[in-house]
């Protein structure tokens, strides 16, 4: 059974700074990895699929990279609306989400 | 504009049943594969199950914790997705989201993700 981990659990960043979030799978998931953003009281929103393809309407400051077991979500210059929890999700035999990284204001 | 609107949540006793609905609009529902994803209070996201379109067989798959207790169905004439939940347990307490589900392979690479989400409906299982 695949285990997903995300690090760090909490990332404190100042507006305008770069944020780098990590997602790791216990075995290879190829490029079958998606990222979601969730703000308090809201549904998750798809940001990235296929490890690096931005979903419709997602700003270019969000980028995804990686393959196999190691993946990264980078937010190039944090805006106020980007403070949220970010989840990665893979599919092997079934979809599985990581535990999330909370990005908060430093 | 894609819209997914869940309803039917509420308070139910352990062992009880509840049926959630998800009204879809803004896309061709009959062609869509649909999933339910849940989130326990203060916790992360957990996939519940998925139903394919009828043209792709209409089959369902479920996560292990709900298999045999939950049933996903669809009424394409009403653009509505359902989640029938039986033998509910306290650990089923969560916000339940209806999502569209993309699953495909191209050029040797496969993709599986949830692209549109409803606002969620809260199910509380408590005595």
PDB file of C-alpha atoms in Angstrom:
ATOM      1  CA  UNK A   1       0.000   0.000   0.000  1.00  0.00           C
ATOM      2  CA  UNK A   2       1.325   3.414  -1.003  1.00  0.00           C
ATOM      3  CA  UNK A   3       1.880   5.964   1.752  1.00  0.00           C
ATOM      4  CA  UNK A   4       1.877   9.690   0.942  1.00  0.00           C
ATOM      5  CA  UNK A   5       3.805  12.198   3.036  1.00  0.00           C
ATOM      6  CA  UNK A   6       3.959  15.970   2.750  1.00  0.00           C
ATOM      7  CA  UNK A   7       6.523  18.313   4.211  1.00  0.00           C
ATOM      8  CA  UNK A   8       6.669  20.538   6.006  1.00  0.00           C
ATOM      9  CA  UNK A   9       3.409  20.230   7.931  1.00  0.00           C
ATOM     10  CA  UNK A  10       3.341  24.018   8.269  1.00  0.00           C
ATOM     11  CA  UNK A  11       5.234  26.562   6.185  1.00  0.00           C
ATOM     12  CA  UNK A  12       5.418  30.167   7.352  1.00  0.00           C
ATOM     13  CA  UNK A  13       6.084  32.557   4.477  1.00  0.00           C
ATOM     14  CA  UNK A  14       5.984  36.321   3.999  1.00  0.00           C
ATOM     15  CA  UNK A  15       3.873  37.745   1.150  1.00  0.00           C
ATOM     16  CA  UNK A  16       5.944  38.023  -2.009  1.00  0.00           C
ATOM     17  CA  UNK A  17       8.283  35.214  -1.004  1.00  0.00           C
ATOM     18  CA  UNK A  18       8.674  31.860  -2.711  1.00  0.00           C
ATOM     19  CA  UNK A  19       7.095  28.758  -1.162  1.00  0.00           C
ATOM     20  CA  UNK A  20       8.257  25.222  -1.885  1.00  0.00           C
ATOM     21  CA  UNK A  21       6.072  22.310  -0.780  1.00  0.00           C
ATOM     22  CA  UNK A  22       7.118  18.678  -0.955  1.00  0.00           C
ATOM     23  CA  UNK A  23       5.102  15.499  -1.519  1.00  0.00           C
ATOM     24  CA  UNK A  24       6.593  12.038  -1.370  1.00  0.00           C
ATOM     25  CA  UNK A  25       5.129   8.642  -2.293  1.00  0.00           C
ATOM     26  CA  UNK A  26       6.424   5.399  -0.765  1.00  0.00           C
ATOM     27  CA  UNK A  27       6.551   3.865  -4.240  1.00  0.00           C
ATOM     28  CA  UNK A  28       6.537   5.244  -7.758  1.00  0.00           C
ATOM     29  CA  UNK A  29       3.332   6.862  -9.027  1.00  0.00           C
ATOM     30  CA  UNK A  30       4.942   7.954 -12.310  1.00  0.00           C
ATOM     31  CA  UNK A  31       3.518  11.432 -13.082  1.00  0.00           C
ATOM     32  CA  UNK A  32       0.057  10.627 -11.737  1.00  0.00           C
ATOM     33  CA  UNK A  33       0.092  13.309  -9.061  1.00  0.00           C
ATOM     34  CA  UNK A  34      -2.273  16.228  -8.472  1.00  0.00           C
ATOM     35  CA  UNK A  35      -2.209  19.213  -6.130  1.00  0.00           C
ATOM     36  CA  UNK A  36      -5.181  20.947  -4.493  1.00  0.00           C
ATOM     37  CA  UNK A  37      -5.611  24.152  -2.509  1.00  0.00           C
ATOM     38  CA  UNK A  38      -8.160  24.411   0.299  1.00  0.00           C
ATOM     39  CA  UNK A  39      -9.052  27.591   2.165  1.00  0.00           C
ATOM     40  CA  UNK A  40     -10.963  27.504   5.480  1.00  0.00           C
ATOM     41  CA  UNK A  41     -14.630  26.690   5.010  1.00  0.00           C
ATOM     42  CA  UNK A  42     -14.209  26.082   1.286  1.00  0.00           C
ATOM     43  CA  UNK A  43     -14.018  23.053  -0.975  1.00  0.00           C
ATOM     44  CA  UNK A  44     -10.632  22.037  -2.359  1.00  0.00           C
ATOM     45  CA  UNK A  45      -9.621  23.481  -5.741  1.00  0.00           C
ATOM     46  CA  UNK A  46      -7.546  21.625  -8.320  1.00  0.00           C
ATOM     47  CA  UNK A  47      -4.261  23.395  -9.030  1.00  0.00           C
ATOM     48  CA  UNK A  48      -2.027  20.907 -10.833  1.00  0.00           C
ATOM     49  CA  UNK A  49      -2.500  17.494 -12.453  1.00  0.00           C
ATOM     50  CA  UNK A  50      -0.083  15.152 -14.173  1.00  0.00           C
ATOM     51  CA  UNK A  51       2.547  16.475 -11.734  1.00  0.00           C
ATOM     52  CA  UNK A  52       3.125  19.669 -13.744  1.00  0.00           C
ATOM     53  CA  UNK A  53       0.048  20.737 -15.758  1.00  0.00           C
ATOM     54  CA  UNK A  54      -1.820  23.727 -14.367  1.00  0.00           C
ATOM     55  CA  UNK A  55      -5.601  23.369 -14.225  1.00  0.00           C
ATOM     56  CA  UNK A  56      -7.828  25.843 -16.015  1.00  0.00           C
ATOM     57  CA  UNK A  57      -7.612  29.340 -14.577  1.00  0.00           C
ATOM     58  CA  UNK A  58      -4.700  28.652 -12.217  1.00  0.00           C
ATOM     59  CA  UNK A  59      -2.162  31.503 -12.142  1.00  0.00           C
ATOM     60  CA  UNK A  60       1.318  30.933 -13.545  1.00  0.00           C
ATOM     61  CA  UNK A  61       2.902  31.528 -10.124  1.00  0.00           C
ATOM     62  CA  UNK A  62       1.858  27.963  -9.271  1.00  0.00           C
ATOM     63  CA  UNK A  63       4.102  25.279 -10.748  1.00  0.00           C
ATOM     64  CA  UNK A  64       4.521  21.568 -10.157  1.00  0.00           C
ATOM     65  CA  UNK A  65       7.446  19.280 -10.813  1.00  0.00           C
ATOM     66  CA  UNK A  66       8.721  15.790 -10.127  1.00  0.00           C
ATOM     67  CA  UNK A  67       7.991  12.209 -11.067  1.00  0.00           C
ATOM     68  CA  UNK A  68       8.258   8.792  -9.505  1.00  0.00           C
ATOM     69  CA  UNK A  69       8.260   9.333  -5.753  1.00  0.00           C
ATOM     70  CA  UNK A  70       9.300  12.970  -5.243  1.00  0.00           C
ATOM     71  CA  UNK A  71       7.140  15.949  -6.170  1.00  0.00           C
ATOM     72  CA  UNK A  72       7.243  19.683  -5.538  1.00  0.00           C
ATOM     73  CA  UNK A  73       4.662  22.461  -5.669  1.00  0.00           C
ATOM     74  CA  UNK A  74       6.226  25.901  -5.974  1.00  0.00           C
ATOM     75  CA  UNK A  75       4.432  29.198  -5.484  1.00  0.00           C
ATOM     76  CA  UNK A  76       6.799  31.754  -6.953  1.00  0.00           C
ATOM     77  CA  UNK A  77       5.580  34.858  -5.131  1.00  0.00           C
ATOM     78  CA  UNK A  78       2.974  34.336  -2.450  1.00  0.00           C
ATOM     79  CA  UNK A  79      -0.128  36.475  -2.632  1.00  0.00           C
ATOM     80  CA  UNK A  80      -2.491  37.017   0.298  1.00  0.00           C
ATOM     81  CA  UNK A  81      -5.049  34.678  -1.261  1.00  0.00           C
ATOM     82  CA  UNK A  82      -2.532  31.815  -1.389  1.00  0.00           C
ATOM     83  CA  UNK A  83      -2.447  31.217   2.364  1.00  0.00           C
ATOM     84  CA  UNK A  84      -4.242  27.893   2.619  1.00  0.00           C
ATOM     85  CA  UNK A  85      -3.741  24.145   3.031  1.00  0.00           C
ATOM     86  CA  UNK A  86      -2.276  22.264   0.073  1.00  0.00           C
ATOM     87  CA  UNK A  87      -2.851  18.557  -0.559  1.00  0.00           C
ATOM     88  CA  UNK A  88      -1.181  16.225  -3.016  1.00  0.00           C
ATOM     89  CA  UNK A  89      -3.073  13.233  -4.408  1.00  0.00           C
ATOM     90  CA  UNK A  90      -1.893  10.153  -6.243  1.00  0.00           C
ATOM     91  CA  UNK A  91      -3.595   7.236  -7.886  1.00  0.00           C
ATOM     92  CA  UNK A  92      -2.341   3.681  -7.748  1.00  0.00           C
ATOM     93  CA  UNK A  93      -5.105   1.184  -7.049  1.00  0.00           C
ATOM     94  CA  UNK A  94      -7.244   3.982  -5.618  1.00  0.00           C
ATOM     95  CA  UNK A  95      -6.905   7.719  -5.075  1.00  0.00           C
ATOM     96  CA  UNK A  96      -4.984   8.725  -1.974  1.00  0.00           C
ATOM     97  CA  UNK A  97      -4.381  12.201  -0.582  1.00  0.00           C
ATOM     98  CA  UNK A  98      -1.389  13.353   1.401  1.00  0.00           C
ATOM     99  CA  UNK A  99      -1.896  14.818   4.905  1.00  0.00           C
ATOM    100  CA  UNK A 100      -1.494  18.406   3.694  1.00  0.00           C
ATOM    101  CA  UNK A 101       0.816  21.381   4.180  1.00  0.00           C
ATOM    102  CA  UNK A 102      -0.542  24.529   5.753  1.00  0.00           C
ATOM    103  CA  UNK A 103       0.951  27.728   4.340  1.00  0.00           C
ATOM    104  CA  UNK A 104       0.509  30.577   6.770  1.00  0.00           C
ATOM    105  CA  UNK A 105       1.652  34.153   7.091  1.00  0.00           C
ATOM    106  CA  UNK A 106       5.072  34.717   8.637  1.00  0.00           C
TER     107      UNK A 106
ATOM    108  CA  UNK B   1     -20.133  27.266 -15.461  1.00  0.00           C
ATOM    109  CA  UNK B   2     -19.835  23.917 -13.728  1.00  0.00           C
ATOM    110  CA  UNK B   3     -21.925  23.700 -10.561  1.00  0.00           C
ATOM    111  CA  UNK B   4     -22.217  20.844  -8.103  1.00  0.00           C
ATOM    112  CA  UNK B   5     -24.640  21.290  -5.214  1.00  0.00           C
ATOM    113  CA  UNK B   6     -24.791  18.659  -2.470  1.00  0.00           C
ATOM    114  CA  UNK B   7     -27.728  18.176  -0.123  1.00  0.00           C
ATOM    115  CA  UNK B   8     -29.087  15.650   2.340  1.00  0.00           C
ATOM    116  CA  UNK B   9     -26.574  15.924   5.155  1.00  0.00           C
ATOM    117  CA  UNK B  10     -27.581  16.008   8.794  1.00  0.00           C
ATOM    118  CA  UNK B  11     -27.448  14.290  12.157  1.00  0.00           C
ATOM    119  CA  UNK B  12     -27.991  10.538  12.256  1.00  0.00           C
ATOM    120  CA  UNK B  13     -27.531   7.911  14.965  1.00  0.00           C
ATOM    121  CA  UNK B  14     -24.937   5.144  14.666  1.00  0.00           C
ATOM    122  CA  UNK B  15     -26.370   2.294  12.624  1.00  0.00           C
ATOM    123  CA  UNK B  16     -28.667   4.651  10.741  1.00  0.00           C
ATOM    124  CA  UNK B  17     -28.894   5.573   7.070  1.00  0.00           C
ATOM    125  CA  UNK B  18     -28.709   8.745   5.043  1.00  0.00           C
ATOM    126  CA  UNK B  19     -28.905   9.558   1.338  1.00  0.00           C
ATOM    127  CA  UNK B  20     -26.908  12.422  -0.114  1.00  0.00           C
ATOM    128  CA  UNK B  21     -27.667  14.060  -3.452  1.00  0.00           C
ATOM    129  CA  UNK B  22     -25.530  16.157  -5.773  1.00  0.00           C
ATOM    130  CA  UNK B  23     -27.235  18.279  -8.427  1.00  0.00           C
ATOM    131  CA  UNK B  24     -24.958  18.932 -11.397  1.00  0.00           C
ATOM    132  CA  UNK B  25     -25.122  21.622 -14.064  1.00  0.00           C
ATOM    133  CA  UNK B  26     -22.895  23.356 -16.606  1.00  0.00           C
ATOM    134  CA  UNK B  27     -21.533  20.196 -18.213  1.00  0.00           C
ATOM    135  CA  UNK B  28     -22.747  16.973 -19.824  1.00  0.00           C
ATOM    136  CA  UNK B  29     -23.429  14.988 -16.664  1.00  0.00           C
ATOM    137  CA  UNK B  30     -24.203  11.740 -18.456  1.00  0.00           C
ATOM    138  CA  UNK B  31     -20.653  11.616 -19.858  1.00  0.00           C
ATOM    139  CA  UNK B  32     -18.967  12.381 -16.551  1.00  0.00           C
ATOM    140  CA  UNK B  33     -17.306  10.023 -14.118  1.00  0.00           C
ATOM    141  CA  UNK B  34     -18.166  11.216 -10.616  1.00  0.00           C
ATOM    142  CA  UNK B  35     -16.718  10.699  -7.150  1.00  0.00           C
ATOM    143  CA  UNK B  36     -17.487  11.399  -3.527  1.00  0.00           C
ATOM    144  CA  UNK B  37     -14.651  12.645  -1.292  1.00  0.00           C
ATOM    145  CA  UNK B  38     -15.042  13.266   2.437  1.00  0.00           C
ATOM    146  CA  UNK B  39     -13.244  15.279   5.090  1.00  0.00           C
ATOM    147  CA  UNK B  40     -13.616  14.584   8.795  1.00  0.00           C
ATOM    148  CA  UNK B  41     -13.615  17.706  11.012  1.00  0.00           C
ATOM    149  CA  UNK B  42     -10.104  19.168  11.145  1.00  0.00           C
ATOM    150  CA  UNK B  43      -8.691  16.299   9.085  1.00  0.00           C
ATOM    151  CA  UNK B  44      -7.524  15.647   5.528  1.00  0.00           C
ATOM    152  CA  UNK B  45      -9.290  14.412   2.409  1.00  0.00           C
ATOM    153  CA  UNK B  46     -10.432  10.822   1.873  1.00  0.00           C
ATOM    154  CA  UNK B  47     -11.819   9.360  -1.340  1.00  0.00           C
ATOM    155  CA  UNK B  48     -15.095   7.499  -0.767  1.00  0.00           C
ATOM    156  CA  UNK B  49     -15.967   6.061  -4.155  1.00  0.00           C
ATOM    157  CA  UNK B  50     -16.549   6.592  -7.861  1.00  0.00           C
ATOM    158  CA  UNK B  51     -19.113   5.837 -10.545  1.00  0.00           C
ATOM    159  CA  UNK B  52     -18.328   5.714 -14.233  1.00  0.00           C
ATOM    160  CA  UNK B  53     -20.624   7.035 -16.936  1.00  0.00           C
ATOM    161  CA  UNK B  54     -23.215   4.599 -18.241  1.00  0.00           C
ATOM    162  CA  UNK B  55     -21.534   4.570 -21.643  1.00  0.00           C
ATOM    163  CA  UNK B  56     -18.368   3.389 -19.884  1.00  0.00           C
ATOM    164  CA  UNK B  57     -20.257   0.706 -17.983  1.00  0.00           C
ATOM    165  CA  UNK B  58     -21.643   2.668 -15.027  1.00  0.00           C
ATOM    166  CA  UNK B  59     -19.549   0.615 -12.608  1.00  0.00           C
ATOM    167  CA  UNK B  60     -18.643   1.703  -9.112  1.00  0.00           C
ATOM    168  CA  UNK B  61     -15.585   1.405  -6.885  1.00  0.00           C
ATOM    169  CA  UNK B  62     -15.353   2.121  -3.183  1.00  0.00           C
ATOM    170  CA  UNK B  63     -12.743   2.792  -0.541  1.00  0.00           C
ATOM    171  CA  UNK B  64     -12.225  -0.080   1.893  1.00  0.00           C
ATOM    172  CA  UNK B  65     -13.740   1.703   4.947  1.00  0.00           C
ATOM    173  CA  UNK B  66     -17.125   2.135   3.210  1.00  0.00           C
ATOM    174  CA  UNK B  67     -17.314  -0.891   0.935  1.00  0.00           C
ATOM    175  CA  UNK B  68     -20.491  -2.878   1.555  1.00  0.00           C
ATOM    176  CA  UNK B  69     -22.134   0.012   3.451  1.00  0.00           C
ATOM    177  CA  UNK B  70     -22.183   2.866   0.910  1.00  0.00           C
ATOM    178  CA  UNK B  71     -23.664   2.820  -2.596  1.00  0.00           C
ATOM    179  CA  UNK B  72     -23.136   5.414  -5.318  1.00  0.00           C
ATOM    180  CA  UNK B  73     -25.746   5.785  -8.052  1.00  0.00           C
ATOM    181  CA  UNK B  74     -26.748   8.330 -10.664  1.00  0.00           C
ATOM    182  CA  UNK B  75     -29.853   9.584 -12.449  1.00  0.00           C
ATOM    183  CA  UNK B  76     -28.677  11.046 -15.736  1.00  0.00           C
ATOM    184  CA  UNK B  77     -32.209  12.222 -16.595  1.00  0.00           C
ATOM    185  CA  UNK B  78     -32.049  14.521 -13.565  1.00  0.00           C
ATOM    186  CA  UNK B  79     -28.305  15.279 -13.661  1.00  0.00           C
ATOM    187  CA  UNK B  80     -28.031  14.005 -10.111  1.00  0.00           C
ATOM    188  CA  UNK B  81     -25.514  11.873  -8.235  1.00  0.00           C
ATOM    189  CA  UNK B  82     -26.410   9.981  -5.057  1.00  0.00           C
ATOM    190  CA  UNK B  83     -24.604   8.472  -2.105  1.00  0.00           C
ATOM    191  CA  UNK B  84     -26.637   6.002  -0.048  1.00  0.00           C
ATOM    192  CA  UNK B  85     -24.987   5.501   3.320  1.00  0.00           C
ATOM    193  CA  UNK B  86     -26.102   2.595   5.520  1.00  0.00           C
ATOM    194  CA  UNK B  87     -24.859   1.195   8.839  1.00  0.00           C
ATOM    195  CA  UNK B  88     -23.299   4.550   9.622  1.00  0.00           C
ATOM    196  CA  UNK B  89     -20.500   4.765  12.177  1.00  0.00           C
ATOM    197  CA  UNK B  90     -19.238   7.686  14.221  1.00  0.00           C
ATOM    198  CA  UNK B  91     -16.088   7.678  12.094  1.00  0.00           C
ATOM    199  CA  UNK B  92     -18.206   8.495   9.013  1.00  0.00           C
ATOM    200  CA  UNK B  93     -18.748  11.989  10.429  1.00  0.00           C
ATOM    201  CA  UNK B  94     -17.411  14.342   7.769  1.00  0.00           C
ATOM    202  CA  UNK B  95     -18.164  16.903   5.116  1.00  0.00           C
ATOM    203  CA  UNK B  96     -18.985  14.984   1.945  1.00  0.00           C
ATOM    204  CA  UNK B  97     -17.986  16.531  -1.384  1.00  0.00           C
ATOM    205  CA  UNK B  98     -19.278  15.592  -4.810  1.00  0.00           C
ATOM    206  CA  UNK B  99     -16.589  15.875  -7.495  1.00  0.00           C
ATOM    207  CA  UNK B 100     -16.067  15.325 -11.189  1.00  0.00           C
ATOM    208  CA  UNK B 101     -13.459  12.685 -11.788  1.00  0.00           C
ATOM    209  CA  UNK B 102     -10.947  12.596 -14.642  1.00  0.00           C
ATOM    210  CA  UNK B 103      -9.264   9.278 -15.373  1.00  0.00           C
ATOM    211  CA  UNK B 104      -7.416   8.671 -18.615  1.00  0.00           C
ATOM    212  CA  UNK B 105      -4.141   7.623 -20.134  1.00  0.00           C
ATOM    213  CA  UNK B 106      -2.415   9.331 -23.029  1.00  0.00           C
ATOM    214  CA  UNK B 107       1.017   8.837 -24.559  1.00  0.00           C
ATOM    215  CA  UNK B 108       1.787   6.200 -21.965  1.00  0.00           C
ATOM    216  CA  UNK B 109       1.046   8.485 -18.998  1.00  0.00           C
ATOM    217  CA  UNK B 110      -2.053   8.059 -16.865  1.00  0.00           C
ATOM    218  CA  UNK B 111      -3.940  10.768 -15.018  1.00  0.00           C
ATOM    219  CA  UNK B 112      -6.495  10.643 -12.187  1.00  0.00           C
ATOM    220  CA  UNK B 113      -7.740  13.789 -10.521  1.00  0.00           C
ATOM    221  CA  UNK B 114     -10.812  15.614  -9.242  1.00  0.00           C
ATOM    222  CA  UNK B 115     -11.385  18.783 -11.235  1.00  0.00           C
ATOM    223  CA  UNK B 116     -14.657  20.295  -9.966  1.00  0.00           C
ATOM    224  CA  UNK B 117     -15.982  20.148  -6.411  1.00  0.00           C
ATOM    225  CA  UNK B 118     -19.271  20.999  -4.736  1.00  0.00           C
ATOM    226  CA  UNK B 119     -19.427  23.046  -1.533  1.00  0.00           C
ATOM    227  CA  UNK B 120     -19.972  19.941   0.586  1.00  0.00           C
ATOM    228  CA  UNK B 121     -22.643  18.703   2.987  1.00  0.00           C
ATOM    229  CA  UNK B 122     -21.990  17.802   6.617  1.00  0.00           C
ATOM    230  CA  UNK B 123     -22.916  14.369   7.932  1.00  0.00           C
ATOM    231  CA  UNK B 124     -22.748  13.912  11.703  1.00  0.00           C
ATOM    232  CA  UNK B 125     -23.084  10.426  13.142  1.00  0.00           C
ATOM    233  CA  UNK B 126     -23.692  10.623  16.855  1.00  0.00           C
ATOM    234  CA  UNK B 127     -25.992   9.211  19.502  1.00  0.00           C
TER     235      UNK B 127
END
